[in-house]
CSV table of C-alpha atoms in Angstrom, one decimal:
chain,number,residue,atom,x,y,z
F,19,MET,CA,-3.8,3.9,-21.7
F,20,ARG,CA,-1.9,5.0,-18.6
F,21,HIS,CA,-3.6,5.1,-15.1
F,22,ALA,CA,-2.4,4.5,-11.4
F,23,CYS,CA,-5.0,2.0,-11.1
F,24,ARG,CA,-5.1,-1.9,-10.6
F,25,PRO,CA,-4.6,-3.1,-14.0
F,26,VAL,CA,-7.5,-5.4,-13.8
F,27,LEU,CA,-10.1,-3.1,-14.3
F,28,PRO,CA,-11.1,-1.2,-17.9
F,29,ALA,CA,-9.2,1.1,-19.7
F,30,ARG,CA,-11.6,3.5,-20.6
F,31,LEU,CA,-12.1,4.5,-16.3
F,32,ILE,CA,-10.9,8.0,-16.4
F,33,PRO,CA,-8.2,8.1,-12.9
F,34,THR,CA,-10.3,10.8,-11.2
F,35,LEU,CA,-13.5,7.7,-10.7
F,36,CYS,CA,-10.4,5.8,-9.5
F,37,GLY,CA,-9.0,7.2,-7.0
F,38,CYS,CA,-11.8,7.7,-5.4
F,39,LEU,CA,-12.9,3.5,-5.1
F,40,ALA,CA,-9.4,3.0,-4.0
F,41,LEU,CA,-10.4,5.8,-1.2
F,42,ALA,CA,-13.6,4.0,-1.0
F,43,LEU,CA,-11.9,1.4,-0.1
F,44,LEU,CA,-9.4,2.8,2.6
F,45,LEU,CA,-12.0,4.3,4.0
F,46,THR,CA,-14.5,1.4,4.5
F,47,LEU,CA,-11.5,-1.4,5.5
F,48,GLY,CA,-10.4,1.7,7.9
F,49,ALA,CA,-14.0,1.2,9.1
F,50,GLY,CA,-14.6,-1.9,10.1
F,51,SER,CA,-10.5,-1.7,12.8
F,52,ALA,CA,-11.7,-1.7,16.5
F,53,HIS,CA,-8.6,1.1,16.4
F,54,ALA,CA,-9.0,4.4,14.1
F,55,ALA,CA,-6.7,6.1,16.6
F,56,ILE,CA,-2.9,5.8,15.7
F,57,GLY,CA,0.0,5.1,17.5
F,58,PHE,CA,4.0,5.9,17.7
F,59,THR,CA,7.0,5.4,19.1
F,60,ARG,CA,10.8,5.6,18.5
F,61,LEU,CA,13.2,3.3,19.1
F,62,SER,CA,17.3,2.3,19.1
F,63,VAL,CA,17.7,-1.0,17.6
F,64,PRO,CA,21.5,-2.6,18.5
F,65,VAL,CA,23.5,-4.4,15.3
F,66,SER,CA,26.2,-6.1,15.3
F,67,ASN,CA,29.9,-4.9,15.0
F,68,ASP,CA,27.9,-1.9,13.4
F,69,VAL,CA,26.0,1.4,15.2
F,70,PRO,CA,22.2,1.1,16.1
F,71,LEU,CA,19.9,1.5,14.1
F,72,GLU,CA,16.9,4.2,14.3
F,73,VAL,CA,13.6,3.2,13.6
F,74,GLY,CA,10.0,4.6,13.7
F,75,VAL,CA,6.6,1.4,14.6
F,76,TRP,CA,4.4,3.0,13.8
F,77,TYR,CA,0.6,1.0,14.4
F,78,PRO,CA,-3.3,1.0,16.8
F,79,THR,CA,-4.3,2.0,20.2
F,80,ASN,CA,-7.1,3.0,21.7
F,81,ALA,CA,-5.5,5.8,23.3
F,82,THR,CA,-6.0,9.6,22.4
F,83,THR,CA,-4.0,11.5,19.7
F,84,ALA,CA,-1.8,14.9,19.7
F,85,ALA,CA,0.5,17.0,17.7
F,86,HIS,CA,4.0,14.9,18.0
F,87,THR,CA,6.7,16.7,16.1
F,88,LEU,CA,8.1,14.2,13.7
F,89,GLY,CA,11.8,16.0,12.7
F,90,SER,CA,10.5,18.8,11.0
F,91,PHE,CA,7.1,17.1,10.6
F,92,GLU,CA,3.8,17.2,12.3
F,93,GLN,CA,2.0,13.9,13.2
F,94,ASP,CA,-1.8,13.6,15.3
F,95,VAL,CA,-0.8,10.0,17.1
F,96,ALA,CA,-0.5,8.6,20.5
F,97,ALA,CA,3.0,8.7,21.3
F,98,ASP,CA,4.9,5.8,23.0
F,99,ALA,CA,0.6,5.2,23.6
F,100,PRO,CA,-1.0,0.2,24.6
F,101,VAL,CA,-0.2,-1.0,21.5
F,102,ALA,CA,-4.7,-2.1,20.6
F,103,GLY,CA,-5.3,-5.4,19.4
F,104,THR,CA,-3.5,-9.3,19.3
F,105,GLN,CA,-2.1,-10.6,16.1
F,106,LEU,CA,-1.1,-8.2,13.9
F,107,PRO,CA,0.7,-8.1,10.8
F,108,LEU,CA,3.5,-6.0,10.6
F,109,ILE,CA,5.1,-3.5,7.0
F,110,LEU,CA,8.7,-2.7,7.1
F,111,ILE,CA,9.1,0.0,5.3
F,112,SER,CA,12.9,0.8,3.9
F,113,HIS,CA,12.7,4.7,2.2
F,114,GLY,CA,15.4,5.1,-0.8
F,115,THR,CA,18.4,7.3,-1.2
F,116,GLY,CA,18.8,10.7,1.3
F,117,GLY,CA,15.7,9.6,3.2
F,118,SER,CA,14.8,8.8,6.2
F,119,LEU,CA,11.9,6.7,9.0
F,120,SER,CA,10.2,9.3,8.3
F,121,SER,CA,9.7,9.4,4.5
F,122,HIS,CA,6.8,6.6,3.8
F,123,ARG,CA,5.1,9.1,7.0
F,124,ASP,CA,1.4,9.3,5.4
F,125,THR,CA,1.2,5.8,3.7
F,126,ALA,CA,2.8,4.4,7.4
F,127,GLN,CA,0.2,5.8,8.7
F,128,ALA,CA,-3.2,4.7,6.8
F,129,LEU,CA,-1.0,0.8,7.4
F,130,ALA,CA,-1.4,1.3,10.9
F,131,GLN,CA,-4.8,3.0,11.1
F,132,ALA,CA,-5.6,-0.3,8.9
F,133,GLY,CA,-4.6,-2.8,11.9
F,134,PHE,CA,-1.2,-3.4,11.3
F,135,VAL,CA,2.5,-2.5,12.9
F,136,VAL,CA,4.3,-0.4,10.4
F,137,ALA,CA,8.8,-0.2,11.3
F,138,ALA,CA,10.0,2.3,8.9
F,139,LEU,CA,14.5,2.3,9.7
F,140,THR,CA,16.2,4.9,9.0
F,141,HIS,CA,18.8,3.3,6.8
F,142,THR,CA,22.9,3.1,8.2
F,143,GLY,CA,25.1,4.8,6.1
F,144,ASP,CA,22.5,6.1,3.8
F,145,ASN,CA,20.2,8.9,5.1
F,146,TYR,CA,19.6,12.8,5.5
F,147,GLN,CA,22.5,13.5,7.0
F,148,ASP,CA,24.7,10.3,5.7
F,149,LEU,CA,25.4,9.6,2.5
F,150,SER,CA,28.4,7.2,3.4
F,151,ARG,CA,27.8,3.4,2.3
F,152,VAL,CA,25.6,4.9,-0.5
F,153,ALA,CA,27.5,2.1,-2.9
F,154,ARG,CA,27.3,-0.1,-0.1
F,155,ILE,CA,23.4,-1.5,-1.0
F,156,ALA,CA,24.4,-5.3,-0.2
F,157,GLU,CA,23.7,-4.0,3.9
F,158,ARG,CA,20.7,-3.1,3.5
F,159,PRO,CA,18.2,-5.6,3.2
F,160,LEU,CA,20.8,-6.6,6.1
F,161,GLN,CA,19.1,-3.8,8.6
F,162,ILE,CA,16.1,-5.1,7.6
F,163,ARG,CA,16.6,-8.1,8.8
F,164,ALA,CA,17.8,-6.3,12.6
F,165,VAL,CA,15.4,-4.6,12.5
F,166,LEU,CA,12.9,-7.6,11.9
F,167,ASN,CA,14.8,-10.0,14.6
F,168,TYR,CA,14.4,-7.0,17.4
F,169,MET,CA,10.1,-6.4,16.5
F,170,LEU,CA,9.4,-10.5,16.7
F,171,ALA,CA,11.5,-10.2,19.6
F,172,LEU,CA,12.5,-7.4,22.0
F,173,TRP,CA,10.6,-4.4,21.7
F,174,PRO,CA,8.0,-4.3,24.3
F,175,ALA,CA,4.4,-5.0,22.3
F,176,HIS,CA,6.1,-8.3,20.3
F,177,ALA,CA,3.6,-10.9,21.7
F,178,ARG,CA,1.1,-9.1,19.7
F,179,ILE,CA,2.6,-9.3,16.5
F,180,ASP,CA,1.8,-11.5,13.7
F,181,ALA,CA,5.0,-13.5,12.7
F,182,GLU,CA,3.4,-15.5,10.5
F,183,ARG,CA,2.2,-12.1,8.4
F,184,ILE,CA,5.1,-9.7,7.5
F,185,GLY,CA,4.8,-7.6,5.0
F,186,ILE,CA,8.0,-4.8,3.3
F,187,PHE,CA,7.2,-1.2,1.8
F,188,GLY,CA,9.9,-0.3,-0.2
F,189,PHE,CA,10.7,2.9,-2.7
F,190,SER,CA,13.6,3.5,-4.7
F,191,ALA,CA,16.7,2.1,-3.3
F,192,GLY,CA,14.3,1.4,-0.4
F,193,GLY,CA,12.5,-1.0,-3.8
F,194,PHE,CA,16.6,-2.3,-4.6
F,195,THR,CA,16.5,-3.7,-1.5
F,196,ALA,CA,12.5,-4.8,-0.8
F,197,LEU,CA,13.6,-7.2,-3.7
F,198,ALA,CA,16.9,-8.4,-2.4
F,199,ALA,CA,15.0,-9.3,1.9
F,200,ILE,CA,12.0,-11.7,-0.6
F,201,GLY,CA,14.8,-13.3,-2.5
F,202,GLY,CA,16.2,-11.5,-5.9
F,203,GLN,CA,19.6,-12.6,-6.2
F,204,ALA,CA,21.3,-8.8,-7.6
F,205,ASP,CA,24.0,-9.2,-9.9
F,206,LEU,CA,25.6,-5.8,-8.9
F,207,GLY,CA,28.8,-6.8,-11.2
F,208,LYS,CA,26.3,-5.7,-13.7
F,209,VAL,CA,26.6,-1.7,-12.1
F,210,GLY,CA,29.6,-0.5,-14.0
F,211,PRO,CA,28.7,-1.9,-17.7
F,212,HIS,CA,25.9,-0.2,-17.1
F,213,CYS,CA,26.7,2.9,-16.1
F,214,GLN,CA,29.8,3.1,-18.4
F,215,ALA,CA,27.1,2.6,-21.1
F,216,HIS,CA,24.8,5.5,-19.7
F,217,PRO,CA,27.6,7.3,-17.7
F,218,GLU,CA,24.9,10.0,-17.4
F,219,GLU,CA,22.0,8.5,-15.8
F,220,TRP,CA,21.3,9.8,-12.3
F,221,SER,CA,21.5,6.8,-10.3
F,222,CYS,CA,25.3,6.0,-11.8
F,223,LYS,CA,26.5,9.8,-11.5
F,224,TYR,CA,24.8,9.9,-7.3
F,225,LEU,CA,27.8,6.1,-7.2
F,226,ARG,CA,30.9,7.6,-9.0
F,227,GLU,CA,30.4,10.4,-5.9
F,228,HIS,CA,29.9,8.6,-3.6
F,229,ALA,CA,32.1,6.2,-4.4
F,230,ASP,CA,32.9,3.0,-1.3
F,231,THR,CA,36.7,2.1,-2.8
F,232,SER,CA,37.2,-0.2,-0.1
F,233,GLN,CA,34.1,-2.1,-0.2
F,234,PRO,CA,33.2,-1.6,-4.2
F,235,PRO,CA,29.4,-2.7,-5.4
F,236,THR,CA,30.5,-4.7,-8.3
F,237,ALA,CA,30.8,-8.8,-6.6
F,238,PRO,CA,28.4,-10.7,-8.5
F,239,ARG,CA,25.4,-12.0,-6.6
F,240,ALA,CA,26.0,-10.0,-3.0
F,241,ALA,CA,23.6,-8.9,-1.5
F,242,ASP,CA,22.2,-12.9,-2.0
F,243,THR,CA,22.4,-13.3,2.2
F,244,GLY,CA,19.0,-10.3,2.8
F,245,TRP,CA,16.8,-13.0,1.5
F,246,ASP,CA,14.2,-14.1,4.7
F,247,LYS,CA,11.6,-16.1,4.4
F,248,ARG,CA,9.6,-14.2,6.7
F,249,ILE,CA,8.6,-11.9,4.7
F,250,LYS,CA,5.5,-12.6,2.9
F,251,SER,CA,4.5,-10.0,1.0
F,252,ALA,CA,6.4,-7.2,-0.9
F,253,VAL,CA,5.1,-3.6,-2.7
F,254,VAL,CA,7.8,-2.1,-4.7
F,255,ALA,CA,7.8,1.7,-5.9
F,256,ALA,CA,10.3,3.0,-8.6
F,257,PRO,CA,12.9,-0.2,-7.8
F,258,ALA,CA,16.1,1.0,-7.9
F,259,LEU,CA,19.0,-1.0,-9.8
F,260,GLY,CA,16.2,-2.9,-11.4
F,261,TYR,CA,18.6,-4.4,-13.5
F,262,VAL,CA,20.8,-5.6,-11.8
F,263,PHE,CA,18.0,-9.2,-11.2
F,264,ALA,CA,17.4,-9.9,-15.0
F,265,PRO,CA,17.1,-11.5,-16.3
F,266,ASP,CA,16.9,-14.5,-13.5
F,267,GLY,CA,17.5,-12.8,-10.1
F,268,LEU,CA,13.9,-12.7,-9.5
F,269,ALA,CA,13.7,-16.5,-9.5
F,270,ARG,CA,13.3,-17.7,-6.0
F,271,VAL,CA,10.4,-15.0,-5.7
F,272,ARG,CA,7.9,-16.8,-4.4
F,273,VAL,CA,5.7,-13.8,-3.1
F,274,PRO,CA,2.9,-11.4,-4.4
F,275,LEU,CA,4.6,-8.3,-5.2
F,276,GLN,CA,2.9,-4.9,-6.0
F,277,LEU,CA,5.0,-2.6,-8.1
F,278,TRP,CA,4.5,0.2,-8.8
F,279,ARG,CA,6.2,3.1,-11.4
F,280,ALA,CA,5.9,7.2,-11.8
F,281,ASP,CA,6.1,7.8,-16.4
F,282,GLU,CA,7.7,11.1,-15.9
F,283,ASP,CA,10.1,9.0,-14.0
F,284,ARG,CA,13.8,11.0,-15.0
F,285,ILE,CA,15.5,9.6,-11.9
F,286,LEU,CA,15.5,6.0,-12.8
F,287,PRO,CA,14.0,5.9,-17.0
F,288,LYS,CA,12.7,3.2,-18.9
F,289,PRO,CA,13.4,0.4,-19.2
F,290,TYR,CA,16.5,-0.3,-16.2
F,291,PHE,CA,14.0,-0.5,-13.7
F,292,ALA,CA,10.6,-1.2,-12.5
F,293,ASP,CA,10.2,-2.6,-16.2
F,294,ALA,CA,13.7,-5.2,-16.1
F,295,VAL,CA,12.0,-6.5,-13.0
F,296,ARG,CA,9.0,-6.8,-14.5
F,297,GLN,CA,10.4,-8.7,-17.3
F,298,ALA,CA,12.5,-11.0,-15.2
F,299,SER,CA,9.8,-11.6,-12.2
F,300,VAL,CA,8.2,-15.6,-12.7
F,301,ALA,CA,4.4,-14.7,-12.0
F,302,PRO,CA,3.0,-11.2,-13.3
F,303,PRO,CA,3.5,-8.5,-10.4
F,304,GLU,CA,0.6,-6.8,-9.9
F,305,TYR,CA,1.1,-3.9,-11.8
F,306,HIS,CA,0.3,0.3,-11.7
F,307,GLU,CA,2.0,2.8,-13.8
F,308,VAL,CA,1.2,6.6,-12.5
F,309,ALA,CA,0.0,8.5,-15.5
F,310,GLY,CA,2.2,12.8,-14.3
F,311,ALA,CA,4.0,11.3,-11.6
F,312,GLY,CA,8.1,11.7,-11.5
F,313,HIS,CA,10.6,9.5,-9.2
F,314,TYR,CA,9.5,11.7,-5.5
F,315,ASP,CA,5.6,11.5,-6.2
F,316,PHE,CA,5.5,8.5,-3.9
F,317,LEU,CA,7.2,9.7,-1.1
F,318,ALA,CA,5.1,11.5,1.1
F,319,PRO,CA,3.4,14.8,0.2
F,320,CYS,CA,6.4,17.7,1.2
F,321,THR,CA,4.8,20.8,4.2
F,322,ALA,CA,5.2,24.3,2.5
F,323,ALA,CA,8.8,24.5,4.5
F,324,GLN,CA,9.9,21.3,3.1
F,325,ALA,CA,8.8,22.3,-0.7
F,326,ALA,CA,10.5,25.9,-0.4
F,327,ARG,CA,14.1,23.6,1.6
F,328,VAL,CA,14.2,20.9,-1.7
F,329,PRO,CA,11.8,21.7,-4.5
F,330,GLU,CA,13.6,18.9,-7.1
F,331,ILE,CA,12.0,17.1,-4.3
F,332,CYS,CA,8.6,18.6,-3.8
F,333,ALA,CA,8.3,19.4,-7.0
F,334,GLU,CA,4.4,18.4,-9.2
F,335,GLY,CA,4.1,18.0,-13.3
F,336,GLU,CA,1.9,19.9,-14.2
F,337,GLY,CA,-2.2,18.4,-13.5
F,338,PHE,CA,-0.4,16.2,-10.3
F,339,SER,CA,-0.7,16.5,-7.6
F,340,ARG,CA,1.0,14.1,-5.2
F,341,GLU,CA,-1.7,14.6,-1.8
F,342,ARG,CA,-4.0,13.6,-4.3
F,343,PHE,CA,-3.0,10.6,-6.0
F,344,HIS,CA,-1.9,10.0,-2.4
F,345,GLN,CA,-5.6,9.0,-1.6
F,346,GLN,CA,-5.1,6.4,-4.2
F,347,PHE,CA,-1.1,5.2,-3.9
F,348,ASN,CA,-2.2,4.4,-0.1
F,349,ALA,CA,-5.3,2.4,-0.4
F,350,GLU,CA,-3.7,0.8,-3.2
F,351,VAL,CA,-1.1,0.1,-0.3
F,352,VAL,CA,-3.0,-1.1,2.1
F,353,ALA,CA,-5.9,-4.0,0.6
F,354,PHE,CA,-2.7,-4.8,-1.4
F,355,PHE,CA,-1.3,-5.6,1.9
F,356,GLN,CA,-5.0,-6.6,3.7
F,357,ARG,CA,-5.5,-9.6,0.8
F,358,THR,CA,-2.3,-11.1,0.7
F,359,LEU,CA,-1.5,-11.1,4.5
F,360,ALA,CA,-5.5,-11.9,5.7
F,361,ALA,CA,-5.2,-13.9,8.8
F,362,PRO,CA,-6.2,-17.6,8.4
F,363,GLN,CA,-9.5,-17.3,9.1
F,364,ALA,CA,-10.1,-14.0,6.6
F,365,ALA,CA,-8.7,-16.0,3.8
F,366,GLY,CA,-10.6,-19.5,4.3
F,367,LYS,CA,-13.7,-17.3,3.9
């Protein structure tokens, strides 16, 4: 039986019960934090020989929150407020193709409420305003490294971050990014043959439409330079180009991995993406297959205006609620990072 809960639970448990248990776990974790309020700030991170990276940072604070506009969305945060707490874990978020720093805002908020600092970037050349560098996917892990360097050394509140407790969350192309950042060796030479065999696959059509002939995406091991050993844990949802890590491209990965797949994913279908990552993993990841979910259901729930503007991204399958699913999803993500990035004294208990 496919379900969206952790695989250690008996299969006979129904998804509704699983969602309730996961939500209860998130509420318990949040209740244990001294800082229920969420702060938010925007950064411009300099990059050598490139344009600055736009970054949004969510974090725990003791300040009073208010309505705050983030692009076309509204969030309840304390803008530019002081950070509360010390030795805080940091999570980096990498969005999918055509996304932005706000793509996973609800997940970022859930993490911040649980005591994490969360830095989500808008990838240069692969975002909702600019798709000129989509095919240069090997640049993405290097952008993650630039953000991490900034957060640990130059962010005004960098002293409040525990540099030994760094995690990454990635969706779709961001899932590829996260895997490369934790040591995955992507053989991008496999993209051409794969797309010749599967020309109608969405990702192959998209790459053809956004080809960068100046830097073709076919150089073997091209993403190998993105490994950042400071990252100690990863959550990956619906990873793009999963097949480029098969069969042994994840041999170096030794950090805990939580892997998500949407059962009704028509963008990155079986068996070449999440399934390929699962098979290539040396240590079995914590695996979740979400019944009834489509590819875009890992994105934050849509507003009414967004649903009218981009229905193909906001549409939900019959009987599936993205908002209800995200209660469980965010709880599982928070719980995973709580376990795998626990402070030394907590881990020793």
